[in-house]
Amino acid sequence: MKYKPQDIEKKWQAKWDETGVFRCPDELSAPKYYCLEMFPYPSGRIHMGHVRVYTIGDLLARFKRTRGYQVFHPVGWDAFGLPAENAAVRHKTHPAKWTWENIAFMRDQLRQMGFSYDWDREIATCSPDYYRWEQLFFLWMMKDGVAYRKRATLNWCDECQTVLANEQVNRDGTCFIHDHTPVKQKELDQWFFAITRYVEELLEGHNELAGGWPENILEMQRNWIGRSEGAEIIFPLASGEGSITVFTTRPDTLYGATFMSMAPEHPMVMEFARQSGREKEVGEFVERVSRQDRETRTGEEQVKEGVFTGGYCVNPVTGSRIPVYAANFVLYEYGTGAVMAVPAHDQRDFEFARKYNLPVVVVIQPEGEPLDDATMRAAHEGPGKMIRSGEFDGADNEEGKKAVTRYLESRGSGHATVQYRLRDWGVSRQRYWGCPIPVIHCEACGIVPVPEKDLPVILPEDIPYSRERGNPLASVEEWICVPCPECGKPARRETDTFDTFVESSWYFLRYIDPKNDKAPLDPEKMRRFAPVDQYVGGVEHACMHLIYARFFHKYLRDKGLAPGNEPFLRLLSQGMVCMQTSECPKHGWRYSEEVDEKGLCRQCGEKVIVGRSMKMSKSKRNVVEPSELIARYGADTARVFVLFAAPPERDLDWSEQGVEGAFRFLSRIYRLVVQRADAVASARLAWDDSGEVRRIRQVTHQTLLKVTGDIEERFHFNTAIAAIMEMVNSLYLVEDAAWSEPATAGALKEAVEILLHMLAPFAPHIAEELWVEIGGKDLLCTRRWPEADAAVAREEQVEVPIQVNGKIRAKITVSPDASQEEVGALVMAEPRVREHLQGKTVRKTIYVPSKLFSIVAN
RNA sequence: GCCCGGGUGGCGGAAUUGGCAGACGCACGGGACUUAAAAUCCCGAGGCCCUUAAAGCCGUGCGGGUUCGAUUCCCGCCCCGGGCACCA
């Protein structure tokens, strides 16, 4: 009679496997529902974060299946990446071996959780069957100019010995993998994807996603893309030859531009210096600034400084000759690398001007106290009226932005434009364990794409693995040396591989056609199953994976492969799994088993400091192993716990007692059903209309309505479980005799059947087991979700609170259909109401049916 | 600095469209069962006042406002978390 998940779960996992109930055929027989969770990196074993995402996804997949959808629920492995290489060095193994062994182990762990995947569609991105198509896409992209090579200053991590995308550099300028390694700048020839070609579409697409995606993710993407409208303005050089173009969002302040600031890296800086004989001091400054790493360069405390380059240009509207400075705060990568300086209306320029005694000219006058060039203490960046701006004087500055731009356009001195923070995506990585970039470098022909017929370019297996730094691929001469496909002379393969985010940018499409060896994707199948209806994953991918994948989808759409504009219609971004941290003053972070019952460190006996709850991580030693959890309580308990402890989008605090609670809940259902199993099995689904029957059926159908709505419309899984708990509680209060009493047995049979149907997506193993106990012959997971009967669920009597002047003074029980007059009459007869109305006149009564009766009196 | 979230009992959380604040669970207390404990089942519980109960009052970060009625809407703050940031 005791609930032993260990006896139950394996059996049902095997049964689901044998019967293939979760396989999704290529042909549609019902409306499709593509449910996807972000695929795991095969790091070795699953962690609680995986348990959480995959449980949420599985709940939805299982639920939708019972709602009549043909559910497409695949899984695979994001299998390329740096940890495999590090492990190879550490354990003297091969990255491939390490990766495939991890996949095998983790696959087993996922099966133990009872997730309803279609395992026939499993893919691993490190397999040539997968990455060969990525190489083909790359060749297309080269032809389309979407993939291109350029020399660029890039983020470089000494630890990784590779280039990083901007997205992979932490806020403090460290590497996203090696949190303590500062990222350097390095100039290299690199491959890029022209994501900026799609930048407007990436922004506009947010309209399509609004509602289906969490607002904060859209906001993060908007910030990341960083669109700003403004103008490019041409400043002719004072020498008469050439010009400098700047980007500004404030063309309205152009009349106040009194000097020019340029990024130290800008080639014209040294050009000016040479011409004016200021090479020494300018050179020193440029040298000093460029030696600074990203962190110091963009650090908050960085003082604004610069040097006069010796050059002059001309303000195109005032005609004045203005000096050109090199300034450390101007970024070469953004805009044109040069900015017009308007000290009166930009705080940075203001500080710079005061430091170097440059003129400050107020051209925007705010309402109230007039600004004074000489005495103002800070720039005025807000709105105002234009002054000292020629024909624009008196105009509102917002209007002025457009007017000045139009004026510049008419004179050929500039034009309206838009700038973005988003840069093209650098995809080259100097790594072995990634997809080879299919090009060949020939001395005579230059960069030659590998011909399609020669794809895939397969990673060589035999590689030297040692502690040597750098890309091991670069030393595999027999792989590198190939004849040039064009001239046949000896040439060399590209040894860079793709950023692993390239693989994760299209895996969701490949699941639909995973075994196709003729083409990457069959457009017909894509139209059938893409896009993803529901995607589940963590916020940490808001600006990387989720932007890259949207870009890739749009490119593949343009190639006629991907349907629709967006890959993921709905996104649920789940919170982190957190746990309290414990810190020993001597030994640092402690695992809970390293602390005794009194809260002392087992190693040294010092009092351990209990810290706040933080994301589970090995380094903080606050992790719980899912395998131990499953072994002890079973997968169903793990699933119920993560779904019940917090709503999906919020962080979840791990609690041992919470897990106990989930286990107790399942045990309670188990005992309830097993004890009554024979009675339920032999009862018939029939009932009269006695009070007891009505009461039982009312609870059943009310719960069903609530649970259905909570899962389907609100994604509130915790309250759905709470409702099931309430129903179980009420079934415990039913007299034992009622279960075998013919009058009530039918209603109770219905209750248990519906209970198990509702439980199934949350705790599928126990639900199947109990389904058999009560005489079920088929698999519960293949049955349709029961339909709630609203008429049965309806309350015939409701308790209505009565407010007198805003305070609740009494309650009455009435029919929900009673009119305001009928209820009012009862209300006025209530002694407690009369008491509070004593000596007062009723001014107004309000009745919200079934909710509240309110009386205003004075 | 700009932009998003969030703040509710001892704890996790609930309150779906402005309508009974605290569902459900955890921890806690009491009872039943037991020689006993565990497990299980039942009951109780926001705070103040009070021997107890009733009644009353207070209560959703703080201060105001709108409303018959505000956790929910508006204005002004405080705190926590996150994103962006010398981005011109």
PDB file of N, CA, C and O in Angstrom, chain A residues 338-370:
ATOM      1  N   ALA A 338      33.660  59.356 -35.092  1.00  0.00           N
ATOM      2  CA  ALA A 338      33.913  60.785 -34.862  1.00  0.00           C
ATOM      3  C   ALA A 338      32.612  61.428 -34.405  1.00  0.00           C
ATOM      4  O   ALA A 338      31.547  61.052 -34.884  1.00  0.00           O
ATOM      5  N   VAL A 339      32.698  62.342 -33.460  1.00  0.00           N
ATOM      6  CA  VAL A 339      31.479  63.014 -33.010  1.00  0.00           C
ATOM      7  C   VAL A 339      31.680  64.519 -32.988  1.00  0.00           C
ATOM      8  O   VAL A 339      32.761  65.022 -32.672  1.00  0.00           O
ATOM      9  N   MET A 340      30.600  65.239 -33.340  1.00  0.00           N
ATOM     10  CA  MET A 340      30.656  66.685 -33.197  1.00  0.00           C
ATOM     11  C   MET A 340      30.436  66.967 -31.711  1.00  0.00           C
ATOM     12  O   MET A 340      29.615  66.330 -31.067  1.00  0.00           O
ATOM     13  N   ALA A 341      31.218  67.885 -31.161  1.00  0.00           N
ATOM     14  CA  ALA A 341      31.117  68.142 -29.735  1.00  0.00           C
ATOM     15  C   ALA A 341      30.302  69.407 -29.487  1.00  0.00           C
ATOM     16  O   ALA A 341      30.612  70.466 -30.032  1.00  0.00           O
ATOM     17  N   VAL A 342      29.224  69.241 -28.705  1.00  0.00           N
ATOM     18  CA  VAL A 342      28.370  70.380 -28.365  1.00  0.00           C
ATOM     19  C   VAL A 342      28.380  70.505 -26.848  1.00  0.00           C
ATOM     20  O   VAL A 342      27.516  69.981 -26.165  1.00  0.00           O
ATOM     21  N   PRO A 343      29.363  71.189 -26.308  1.00  0.00           N
ATOM     22  CA  PRO A 343      29.543  71.196 -24.855  1.00  0.00           C
ATOM     23  C   PRO A 343      28.345  71.718 -24.070  1.00  0.00           C
ATOM     24  O   PRO A 343      28.087  71.232 -22.968  1.00  0.00           O
ATOM     25  N   ALA A 344      27.613  72.646 -24.622  1.00  0.00           N
ATOM     26  CA  ALA A 344      26.491  73.192 -23.863  1.00  0.00           C
ATOM     27  C   ALA A 344      25.366  72.168 -23.680  1.00  0.00           C
ATOM     28  O   ALA A 344      24.551  72.287 -22.774  1.00  0.00           O
ATOM     29  N   HIS A 345      25.347  71.151 -24.541  1.00  0.00           N
ATOM     30  CA  HIS A 345      24.199  70.239 -24.514  1.00  0.00           C
ATOM     31  C   HIS A 345      24.566  68.762 -24.474  1.00  0.00           C
ATOM     32  O   HIS A 345      23.749  67.904 -24.797  1.00  0.00           O
ATOM     33  N   ASP A 346      25.795  68.466 -24.117  1.00  0.00           N
ATOM     34  CA  ASP A 346      26.196  67.082 -23.918  1.00  0.00           C
ATOM     35  C   ASP A 346      27.196  67.062 -22.775  1.00  0.00           C
ATOM     36  O   ASP A 346      28.218  67.746 -22.811  1.00  0.00           O
ATOM     37  N   GLN A 347      26.898  66.299 -21.756  1.00  0.00           N
ATOM     38  CA  GLN A 347      27.685  66.333 -20.537  1.00  0.00           C
ATOM     39  C   GLN A 347      29.149  65.953 -20.768  1.00  0.00           C
ATOM     40  O   GLN A 347      30.054  66.563 -20.224  1.00  0.00           O
ATOM     41  N   ARG A 348      29.383  64.941 -21.633  1.00  0.00           N
ATOM     42  CA  ARG A 348      30.767  64.526 -21.883  1.00  0.00           C
ATOM     43  C   ARG A 348      31.546  65.652 -22.551  1.00  0.00           C
ATOM     44  O   ARG A 348      32.659  65.985 -22.162  1.00  0.00           O
ATOM     45  N   ASP A 349      30.914  66.248 -23.561  1.00  0.00           N
ATOM     46  CA  ASP A 349      31.573  67.337 -24.275  1.00  0.00           C
ATOM     47  C   ASP A 349      31.800  68.524 -23.346  1.00  0.00           C
ATOM     48  O   ASP A 349      32.799  69.222 -23.448  1.00  0.00           O
ATOM     49  N   PHE A 350      30.846  68.734 -22.446  1.00  0.00           N
ATOM     50  CA  PHE A 350      30.952  69.841 -21.496  1.00  0.00           C
ATOM     51  C   PHE A 350      32.186  69.687 -20.616  1.00  0.00           C
ATOM     52  O   PHE A 350      33.013  70.593 -20.493  1.00  0.00           O
ATOM     53  N   GLU A 351      32.320  68.491 -20.030  1.00  0.00           N
ATOM     54  CA  GLU A 351      33.467  68.235 -19.162  1.00  0.00           C
ATOM     55  C   GLU A 351      34.769  68.404 -19.934  1.00  0.00           C
ATOM     56  O   GLU A 351      35.741  68.974 -19.442  1.00  0.00           O
ATOM     57  N   PHE A 352      34.758  67.883 -21.154  1.00  0.00           N
ATOM     58  CA  PHE A 352      35.944  67.939 -22.008  1.00  0.00           C
ATOM     59  C   PHE A 352      36.300  69.398 -22.323  1.00  0.00           C
ATOM     60  O   PHE A 352      37.456  69.807 -22.233  1.00  0.00           O
ATOM     61  N   ALA A 353      35.266  70.192 -22.644  1.00  0.00           N
ATOM     62  CA  ALA A 353      35.480  71.597 -23.023  1.00  0.00           C
ATOM     63  C   ALA A 353      36.034  72.407 -21.864  1.00  0.00           C
ATOM     64  O   ALA A 353      36.955  73.212 -22.018  1.00  0.00           O
ATOM     65  N   ARG A 354      35.483  72.176 -20.680  1.00  0.00           N
ATOM     66  CA  ARG A 354      35.962  72.928 -19.515  1.00  0.00           C
ATOM     67  C   ARG A 354      37.411  72.548 -19.201  1.00  0.00           C
ATOM     68  O   ARG A 354      38.225  73.400 -18.859  1.00  0.00           O
ATOM     69  N   LYS A 355      37.737  71.298 -19.393  1.00  0.00           N
ATOM     70  CA  LYS A 355      39.080  70.833 -19.091  1.00  0.00           C
ATOM     71  C   LYS A 355      40.099  71.454 -20.054  1.00  0.00           C
ATOM     72  O   LYS A 355      41.193  71.835 -19.643  1.00  0.00           O
ATOM     73  N   TYR A 356      39.744  71.540 -21.326  1.00  0.00           N
ATOM     74  CA  TYR A 356      40.695  72.021 -22.322  1.00  0.00           C
ATOM     75  C   TYR A 356      40.393  73.448 -22.795  1.00  0.00           C
ATOM     76  O   TYR A 356      40.889  73.870 -23.833  1.00  0.00           O
ATOM     77  N   ASN A 357      39.533  74.146 -22.026  1.00  0.00           N
ATOM     78  CA  ASN A 357      39.223  75.544 -22.351  1.00  0.00           C
ATOM     79  C   ASN A 357      38.707  75.754 -23.764  1.00  0.00           C
ATOM     80  O   ASN A 357      39.176  76.618 -24.500  1.00  0.00           O
ATOM     81  N   LEU A 358      37.737  74.942 -24.124  1.00  0.00           N
ATOM     82  CA  LEU A 358      37.135  75.070 -25.450  1.00  0.00           C
ATOM     83  C   LEU A 358      35.827  75.830 -25.293  1.00  0.00           C
ATOM     84  O   LEU A 358      35.198  75.776 -24.235  1.00  0.00           O
ATOM     85  N   PRO A 359      35.399  76.540 -26.349  1.00  0.00           N
ATOM     86  CA  PRO A 359      34.197  77.379 -26.206  1.00  0.00           C
ATOM     87  C   PRO A 359      32.914  76.586 -25.976  1.00  0.00           C
ATOM     88  O   PRO A 359      32.721  75.518 -26.555  1.00  0.00           O
ATOM     89  N   VAL A 360      32.081  77.135 -25.089  1.00  0.00           N
ATOM     90  CA  VAL A 360      30.758  76.557 -24.814  1.00  0.00           C
ATOM     91  C   VAL A 360      29.727  77.531 -25.368  1.00  0.00           C
ATOM     92  O   VAL A 360      29.770  78.713 -25.025  1.00  0.00           O
ATOM     93  N   VAL A 361      28.869  77.060 -26.259  1.00  0.00           N
ATOM     94  CA  VAL A 361      27.873  77.959 -26.853  1.00  0.00           C
ATOM     95  C   VAL A 361      26.474  77.372 -26.670  1.00  0.00           C
ATOM     96  O   VAL A 361      26.161  76.318 -27.225  1.00  0.00           O
ATOM     97  N   VAL A 362      25.663  78.049 -25.883  1.00  0.00           N
ATOM     98  CA  VAL A 362      24.285  77.590 -25.655  1.00  0.00           C
ATOM     99  C   VAL A 362      23.461  77.847 -26.896  1.00  0.00           C
ATOM    100  O   VAL A 362      23.425  78.970 -27.399  1.00  0.00           O
ATOM    101  N   VAL A 363      22.817  76.799 -27.429  1.00  0.00           N
ATOM    102  CA  VAL A 363      21.934  76.990 -28.583  1.00  0.00           C
ATOM    103  C   VAL A 363      20.521  76.481 -28.331  1.00  0.00           C
ATOM    104  O   VAL A 363      19.637  76.654 -29.152  1.00  0.00           O
ATOM    105  N   ILE A 364      20.323  75.822 -27.192  1.00  0.00           N
ATOM    106  CA  ILE A 364      18.975  75.385 -26.814  1.00  0.00           C
ATOM    107  C   ILE A 364      18.665  76.038 -25.476  1.00  0.00           C
ATOM    108  O   ILE A 364      19.360  75.783 -24.487  1.00  0.00           O
ATOM    109  N   GLN A 365      17.650  76.887 -25.450  1.00  0.00           N
ATOM    110  CA  GLN A 365      17.313  77.604 -24.226  1.00  0.00           C
ATOM    111  C   GLN A 365      16.081  76.978 -23.590  1.00  0.00           C
ATOM    112  O   GLN A 365      14.999  77.011 -24.165  1.00  0.00           O
ATOM    113  N   PRO A 366      16.250  76.354 -22.420  1.00  0.00           N
ATOM    114  CA  PRO A 366      15.074  75.777 -21.765  1.00  0.00           C
ATOM    115  C   PRO A 366      14.195  76.872 -21.171  1.00  0.00           C
ATOM    116  O   PRO A 366      14.641  78.007 -21.018  1.00  0.00           O
ATOM    117  N   GLU A 367      12.972  76.511 -20.829  1.00  0.00           N
ATOM    118  CA  GLU A 367      12.072  77.475 -20.190  1.00  0.00           C
ATOM    119  C   GLU A 367      12.615  77.836 -18.819  1.00  0.00           C
ATOM    120  O   GLU A 367      13.275  77.018 -18.175  1.00  0.00           O
ATOM    121  N   GLY A 368      12.339  79.051 -18.399  1.00  0.00           N
ATOM    122  CA  GLY A 368      12.791  79.479 -17.065  1.00  0.00           C
ATOM    123  C   GLY A 368      14.146  80.142 -17.141  1.00  0.00           C
ATOM    124  O   GLY A 368      14.458  80.836 -18.098  1.00  0.00           O
ATOM    125  N   GLU A 369      14.953  79.889 -16.130  1.00  0.00           N
ATOM    126  CA  GLU A 369      16.280  80.489 -16.000  1.00  0.00           C
ATOM    127  C   GLU A 369      17.112  80.348 -17.284  1.00  0.00           C
ATOM    128  O   GLU A 369      17.390  79.244 -17.718  1.00  0.00           O
ATOM    129  N   PRO A 370      17.530  81.483 -17.885  1.00  0.00           N
ATOM    130  CA  PRO A 370      18.341  81.369 -19.096  1.00  0.00           C
ATOM    131  C   PRO A 370      19.737  80.820 -18.783  1.00  0.00           C
ATOM    132  O   PRO A 370      20.294  81.096 -17.726  1.00  0.00           O
TER     133      PRO A 370
END
